[in-house]
CSV table of C-alpha atoms in Angstrom, one decimal:
chain,number,residue,atom,x,y,z
A,1,MET,CA,0.0,0.0,0.0
A,2,PRO,CA,1.5,3.4,-0.9
A,3,ARG,CA,2.3,5.6,2.1
A,4,PRO,CA,1.7,9.4,1.6
A,5,VAL,CA,4.4,11.7,2.9
A,6,PRO,CA,3.5,13.1,6.3
A,7,SER,CA,2.4,16.7,6.7
A,8,VAL,CA,5.8,17.7,8.3
A,9,LEU,CA,9.1,16.0,7.4
A,10,VAL,CA,11.8,16.1,10.1
A,11,SER,CA,15.3,16.7,8.7
A,12,PRO,CA,17.8,16.2,11.5
A,13,VAL,CA,21.5,16.6,11.0
A,14,THR,CA,22.1,13.0,12.0
A,15,ALA,CA,20.2,10.0,10.7
A,16,PRO,CA,17.3,9.1,13.0
A,17,ASP,CA,17.4,5.9,15.1
A,18,HIS,CA,14.6,3.7,13.7
A,19,SER,CA,15.3,0.8,16.0
A,20,HIS,CA,12.8,-0.4,18.6
A,21,THR,CA,15.0,1.1,21.4
A,22,GLY,CA,15.3,4.4,19.5
A,23,GLN,CA,11.5,4.6,19.0
A,24,ILE,CA,10.9,4.0,22.7
A,25,GLU,CA,13.4,6.6,23.7
A,26,ARG,CA,11.9,9.2,21.4
A,27,LEU,CA,8.4,8.4,22.7
A,28,THR,CA,9.6,8.7,26.3
A,29,ARG,CA,11.2,12.1,25.5
A,30,LEU,CA,8.0,13.3,23.8
A,31,LEU,CA,5.8,12.3,26.7
A,32,GLN,CA,8.2,14.1,29.1
A,33,GLY,CA,8.0,17.3,27.0
A,34,ASP,CA,11.6,17.1,25.7
A,35,LEU,CA,10.6,16.9,22.0
A,36,PRO,CA,8.4,19.5,20.3
A,37,PRO,CA,5.1,18.2,18.8
A,38,LEU,CA,4.7,18.2,15.0
A,39,SER,CA,3.4,21.5,13.9
A,40,ARG,CA,2.3,23.1,10.6
A,41,THR,CA,4.7,25.9,11.3
A,42,PRO,CA,8.2,24.8,10.2
A,43,LEU,CA,11.1,25.2,12.6
A,44,PRO,CA,14.0,26.9,10.8
A,45,GLY,CA,16.6,24.3,9.8
A,46,THR,CA,14.8,21.3,11.1
A,47,VAL,CA,11.5,20.8,9.2
A,48,ARG,CA,10.0,21.5,5.8
A,49,PRO,CA,6.4,21.5,4.6
A,50,GLY,CA,5.1,18.3,3.0
A,51,LEU,CA,1.8,16.8,1.9
A,52,ASN,CA,-1.0,17.3,4.3
A,53,PHE,CA,-4.0,15.0,3.8
A,54,ALA,CA,-5.7,16.5,6.9
A,55,VAL,CA,-6.7,19.7,5.0
A,56,GLN,CA,-8.6,20.3,1.8
A,57,ASP,CA,-5.6,21.7,-0.1
A,58,TYR,CA,-3.3,18.6,0.1
A,59,LEU,CA,-0.4,20.1,-1.8
A,60,GLY,CA,-0.7,23.6,-0.5
A,61,LEU,CA,-1.0,24.9,-4.1
A,62,ALA,CA,-3.7,27.5,-3.2
A,63,SER,CA,-1.0,29.6,-1.6
A,64,HIS,CA,1.8,28.8,-4.2
A,65,PRO,CA,3.2,32.0,-5.7
A,66,ALA,CA,2.6,30.7,-9.2
A,67,VAL,CA,-1.1,30.0,-8.4
A,68,ARG,CA,-2.1,33.1,-6.5
A,69,PRO,CA,-1.3,35.6,-9.3
A,70,ALA,CA,-3.5,33.5,-11.6
A,71,VAL,CA,-6.5,35.1,-10.0
A,72,PRO,CA,-6.4,38.7,-11.3
A,73,SER,CA,-7.4,41.6,-9.1
A,74,ASP,CA,-8.4,43.6,-12.2
A,75,PRO,CA,-10.7,42.0,-14.7
A,76,LYS,CA,-8.8,43.8,-17.5
A,77,ASP,CA,-5.8,41.7,-16.6
A,78,ALA,CA,-7.7,38.4,-17.0
A,79,GLN,CA,-6.3,36.0,-19.5
A,80,ASP,CA,-8.6,34.4,-22.1
A,81,ASP,CA,-10.8,32.3,-19.8
A,82,SER,CA,-12.1,30.2,-22.7
A,83,LEU,CA,-8.7,28.5,-23.0
A,84,ALA,CA,-8.2,27.6,-19.4
A,85,ALA,CA,-10.7,24.7,-19.1
A,86,PRO,CA,-9.6,22.9,-22.4
A,87,MET,CA,-6.0,23.1,-21.2
A,88,ILE,CA,-6.9,21.6,-17.8
A,89,GLU,CA,-8.9,18.8,-19.6
A,90,SER,CA,-5.9,18.1,-21.8
A,91,ARG,CA,-3.6,17.8,-18.8
A,92,LEU,CA,-6.0,15.5,-16.9
A,93,ALA,CA,-6.5,13.3,-19.9
A,94,ALA,CA,-2.8,13.0,-20.5
A,95,ALA,CA,-2.1,12.2,-16.8
A,96,LEU,CA,-4.8,9.5,-16.9
A,97,LYS,CA,-3.9,8.2,-20.4
A,98,LEU,CA,-7.5,8.4,-21.6
A,99,PRO,CA,-8.7,10.0,-24.9
A,100,GLY,CA,-10.4,13.0,-23.3
A,101,ALA,CA,-11.7,14.8,-20.2
A,102,VAL,CA,-14.4,17.3,-19.3
A,103,THR,CA,-14.3,19.8,-16.4
A,104,PHE,CA,-17.4,20.6,-14.3
A,105,SER,CA,-18.3,23.3,-11.7
A,106,SER,CA,-17.8,20.8,-8.9
A,107,GLY,CA,-16.9,17.2,-8.2
A,108,GLU,CA,-20.5,16.4,-7.2
A,109,THR,CA,-21.7,17.8,-10.5
A,110,ALA,CA,-19.2,15.7,-12.3
A,111,ILE,CA,-20.4,12.5,-10.7
A,112,ARG,CA,-24.1,13.3,-11.2
A,113,GLN,CA,-23.9,14.4,-14.8
A,114,THR,CA,-21.5,11.6,-15.8
A,115,LEU,CA,-23.6,8.8,-14.3
A,116,SER,CA,-26.8,10.4,-15.6
A,117,ALA,CA,-25.4,10.2,-19.1
A,118,LEU,CA,-23.9,6.7,-18.7
A,119,LEU,CA,-26.5,4.7,-16.9
A,120,THR,CA,-29.9,3.2,-17.9
A,121,PRO,CA,-32.6,1.4,-15.8
A,122,GLN,CA,-31.3,-1.9,-17.3
A,123,ASP,CA,-27.8,-1.5,-15.8
A,124,HIS,CA,-26.4,-3.1,-12.7
A,125,VAL,CA,-24.1,-0.8,-10.7
A,126,LEU,CA,-21.7,-2.2,-8.1
A,127,VAL,CA,-20.8,0.6,-5.7
A,128,ASP,CA,-18.1,0.5,-3.0
A,129,SER,CA,-19.7,1.3,0.4
A,130,ALA,CA,-17.1,4.0,0.9
A,131,ALA,CA,-17.9,5.9,-2.3
A,132,PRO,CA,-19.1,9.5,-2.0
A,133,SER,CA,-22.9,9.9,-1.4
A,134,ALA,CA,-23.3,11.7,-4.7
A,135,LEU,CA,-22.4,8.5,-6.5
A,136,PHE,CA,-25.1,6.5,-4.7
A,137,GLU,CA,-27.7,9.2,-5.3
A,138,ALA,CA,-26.8,9.4,-9.0
A,139,VAL,CA,-27.2,5.6,-9.4
A,140,SER,CA,-30.5,5.7,-7.7
A,141,ALA,CA,-31.8,8.6,-9.8
A,142,SER,CA,-30.8,6.7,-13.0
A,143,GLY,CA,-33.1,3.8,-12.1
A,144,ALA,CA,-30.2,1.4,-12.4
A,145,ASP,CA,-30.0,-1.6,-10.1
A,146,LEU,CA,-27.7,-0.6,-7.2
A,147,HIS,CA,-25.5,-3.3,-5.5
A,148,ARG,CA,-23.5,-2.1,-2.5
A,149,PHE,CA,-20.4,-4.1,-1.4
A,150,PRO,CA,-17.8,-3.7,1.4
A,151,ASN,CA,-15.0,-1.1,1.0
A,152,GLY,CA,-12.0,-2.4,-0.9
A,153,SER,CA,-13.2,-6.0,-1.2
A,154,LEU,CA,-12.2,-7.5,-4.6
A,155,GLU,CA,-13.7,-10.9,-3.5
A,156,ALA,CA,-17.1,-9.2,-2.9
A,157,VAL,CA,-17.0,-7.7,-6.4
A,158,GLU,CA,-16.1,-11.0,-8.0
A,159,ARG,CA,-18.9,-12.8,-6.2
A,160,ARG,CA,-21.5,-10.2,-7.4
A,161,LEU,CA,-20.2,-10.4,-10.9
A,162,ASP,CA,-20.6,-14.1,-11.0
A,163,ARG,CA,-24.2,-13.8,-9.8
A,164,LEU,CA,-25.0,-11.1,-12.4
A,165,ALA,CA,-23.3,-13.0,-15.3
A,166,MET,CA,-26.6,-14.3,-16.7
A,167,GLN,CA,-28.6,-11.1,-16.0
A,168,PRO,CA,-29.5,-8.7,-18.9
A,169,GLY,CA,-28.0,-5.2,-19.0
A,170,ARG,CA,-24.5,-3.9,-18.5
A,171,VAL,CA,-22.5,-4.2,-15.3
A,172,VAL,CA,-20.7,-1.1,-14.0
A,173,ILE,CA,-18.3,-1.1,-11.0
A,174,ALA,CA,-17.7,2.2,-9.2
A,175,VAL,CA,-15.0,2.6,-6.5
A,176,PRO,CA,-12.9,5.4,-4.9
A,177,ALA,CA,-9.2,4.9,-5.5
A,178,VAL,CA,-8.6,6.1,-2.0
A,179,SER,CA,-11.2,5.9,0.8
A,180,PRO,CA,-10.6,9.1,2.9
A,181,HIS,CA,-12.4,7.8,6.0
A,182,GLY,CA,-10.9,4.3,6.1
A,183,SER,CA,-7.6,5.3,4.6
A,184,ARG,CA,-7.9,2.2,2.3
A,185,VAL,CA,-6.3,2.1,-1.1
A,186,TRP,CA,-8.0,0.0,-3.8
A,187,ASP,CA,-6.0,-2.6,-5.7
A,188,LEU,CA,-7.0,-1.1,-9.0
A,189,ALA,CA,-4.6,-3.2,-11.0
A,190,GLU,CA,-6.4,-6.4,-10.0
A,191,LEU,CA,-9.9,-4.8,-10.2
A,192,SER,CA,-9.3,-3.5,-13.7
A,193,ALA,CA,-8.1,-7.0,-14.8
A,194,LEU,CA,-11.2,-8.5,-13.3
A,195,THR,CA,-13.5,-6.0,-15.0
A,196,ARG,CA,-11.9,-6.8,-18.4
A,197,THR,CA,-12.3,-10.5,-17.9
A,198,LYS,CA,-16.0,-10.2,-16.9
A,199,GLY,CA,-16.9,-7.5,-19.5
A,200,ALA,CA,-17.8,-4.9,-16.9
A,201,LEU,CA,-17.2,-1.1,-17.0
A,202,LEU,CA,-14.9,0.4,-14.4
A,203,VAL,CA,-15.5,3.9,-12.9
A,204,VAL,CA,-12.9,5.2,-10.5
A,205,ASP,CA,-13.2,8.3,-8.2
A,206,ALA,CA,-9.7,9.8,-8.1
A,207,SER,CA,-10.6,12.9,-6.0
A,208,HIS,CA,-8.0,12.1,-3.3
A,209,ASP,CA,-5.0,10.8,-5.3
A,210,LEU,CA,-4.8,12.3,-8.7
A,211,GLY,CA,-2.2,15.0,-8.5
A,212,SER,CA,-1.0,14.2,-5.0
A,213,MET,CA,0.2,10.6,-5.3
A,214,GLY,CA,2.5,8.9,-7.8
A,215,GLN,CA,5.9,10.1,-9.1
A,216,ASP,CA,4.2,12.0,-11.9
A,217,GLY,CA,0.9,12.8,-10.1
A,218,GLY,CA,-1.0,10.0,-11.8
A,219,GLY,CA,-2.4,8.8,-8.5
A,220,VAL,CA,-3.0,5.2,-7.4
A,221,MET,CA,-3.2,3.9,-10.9
A,222,GLU,CA,0.2,5.2,-11.7
A,223,ILE,CA,1.6,3.6,-8.6
A,224,GLN,CA,0.0,0.3,-9.4
A,225,GLY,CA,1.0,0.4,-13.1
A,226,CYS,CA,-2.6,0.4,-14.5
A,227,THR,CA,-3.0,3.9,-15.7
A,228,GLY,CA,-5.5,4.1,-18.6
A,229,ARG,CA,-7.3,0.8,-17.8
A,230,ALA,CA,-10.4,2.4,-16.2
A,231,ASP,CA,-13.3,3.3,-18.5
A,232,ILE,CA,-14.1,6.5,-16.6
A,233,VAL,CA,-12.1,8.4,-14.0
A,234,LEU,CA,-13.9,11.3,-12.2
A,235,GLY,CA,-14.0,13.3,-9.1
A,236,SER,CA,-13.3,16.6,-7.4
A,237,LEU,CA,-10.4,18.9,-8.1
A,238,ASP,CA,-10.7,20.7,-4.8
A,239,SER,CA,-8.5,18.5,-2.6
A,240,CYS,CA,-5.4,18.3,-4.8
A,241,PHE,CA,-5.5,21.5,-6.8
A,242,GLY,CA,-6.8,24.0,-4.3
A,243,ALA,CA,-9.9,25.3,-6.0
A,244,ALA,CA,-13.5,24.1,-6.4
A,245,GLY,CA,-14.1,22.1,-9.6
A,246,GLY,CA,-14.7,18.6,-10.9
A,247,PHE,CA,-13.7,16.4,-13.8
A,248,ALA,CA,-14.4,13.2,-15.7
A,249,ALA,CA,-12.1,11.5,-18.2
A,250,PHE,CA,-13.5,9.0,-20.7
A,251,ARG,CA,-12.6,6.1,-22.9
A,252,ASP,CA,-15.9,6.3,-24.9
A,253,PRO,CA,-15.8,9.2,-27.4
A,254,ASP,CA,-19.6,9.4,-27.6
A,255,LEU,CA,-19.9,9.8,-23.9
A,256,LEU,CA,-17.2,12.4,-24.0
A,257,SER,CA,-19.1,14.4,-26.6
A,258,THR,CA,-22.4,14.1,-24.7
A,259,LEU,CA,-20.8,15.5,-21.5
A,260,ARG,CA,-19.1,18.3,-23.3
A,261,ARG,CA,-22.5,19.6,-24.4
A,262,VAL,CA,-24.2,19.5,-20.9
A,263,ALA,CA,-21.3,20.1,-18.5
A,264,GLN,CA,-21.6,23.1,-16.1
A,265,PRO,CA,-18.4,25.1,-16.8
A,266,LEU,CA,-15.8,26.0,-14.2
A,267,PRO,CA,-16.1,29.5,-12.9
A,268,PRO,CA,-13.4,31.6,-14.6
A,269,GLU,CA,-11.4,32.4,-11.4
A,270,ASN,CA,-11.4,28.7,-10.5
A,271,ALA,CA,-10.3,27.6,-14.0
A,272,ARG,CA,-7.3,30.0,-13.8
A,273,SER,CA,-6.2,28.7,-10.4
A,274,ILE,CA,-6.7,25.0,-11.3
A,275,LEU,CA,-4.8,25.6,-14.6
A,276,ALA,CA,-1.8,27.0,-12.7
A,277,ALA,CA,-2.0,24.3,-10.1
A,278,THR,CA,-2.1,21.4,-12.6
A,279,GLY,CA,0.9,23.0,-14.4
A,280,ILE,CA,2.8,22.6,-11.1
A,281,ALA,CA,1.4,19.2,-10.0
A,282,PHE,CA,2.2,17.5,-13.4
A,283,SER,CA,5.7,19.0,-13.7
A,284,ALA,CA,9.2,18.3,-12.4
A,285,GLU,CA,8.3,20.6,-9.4
A,286,GLY,CA,5.3,18.4,-8.7
A,287,SER,CA,7.3,15.3,-8.7
A,288,GLN,CA,9.8,16.8,-6.3
């Protein structure tokens, strides 16, 4: 399981003692008040900021000097807003290795509109119990047959696929790449292989990993070597890119065209901020 970098990284002059004795000694000193607690305020020369999954802006990009000027104080200084969303979509599609992507005004809107365009009452949708509530609501609104299964359980998915093998209609599997409440990471490599074998469609919510995990910001799928194998990747842009917005990337060109026509666009100021943030996250600086 990938381990995110902690919110504060200690950089002592000498290498830390990771032995059992060293850990007990450090714990004892901490309880006695001899070691300072971890803080979001770096101590000069000893700590530096890192990823912080306890706040909405995981990478701290909202306050990055290259992102803050992207929101102009004078409307006359605004860049051509019509170009921002297509550039964001191009970057997201490239990171996910899918043919195209669409941006939305929010992650919840991305989920609702994408599933509304995808699903029919004849479909069977297997949804991870830790998926966002908007996903359950969108499936219910579509009239499709909803099947809930335990968070992260590949075995549960396989059992349900076997039971549905002789049923009419498509089978769609929807999971969060990372469950923020249970801190569980899906085995998407195995799940994508299973869906191909069974002829099901795979929908992945990458709200909490795209941009913040993986050497190149490709999230859990990059780490597990299965980028591009999901049929749809969607979610929120808030957590990793520091501004409200949503996205969905597609393998099916017809679905992509449909969503482009109905998607609620990103507000201009959000589009400018997210464009700057993705430029950092999917760059050498983001890898660093």
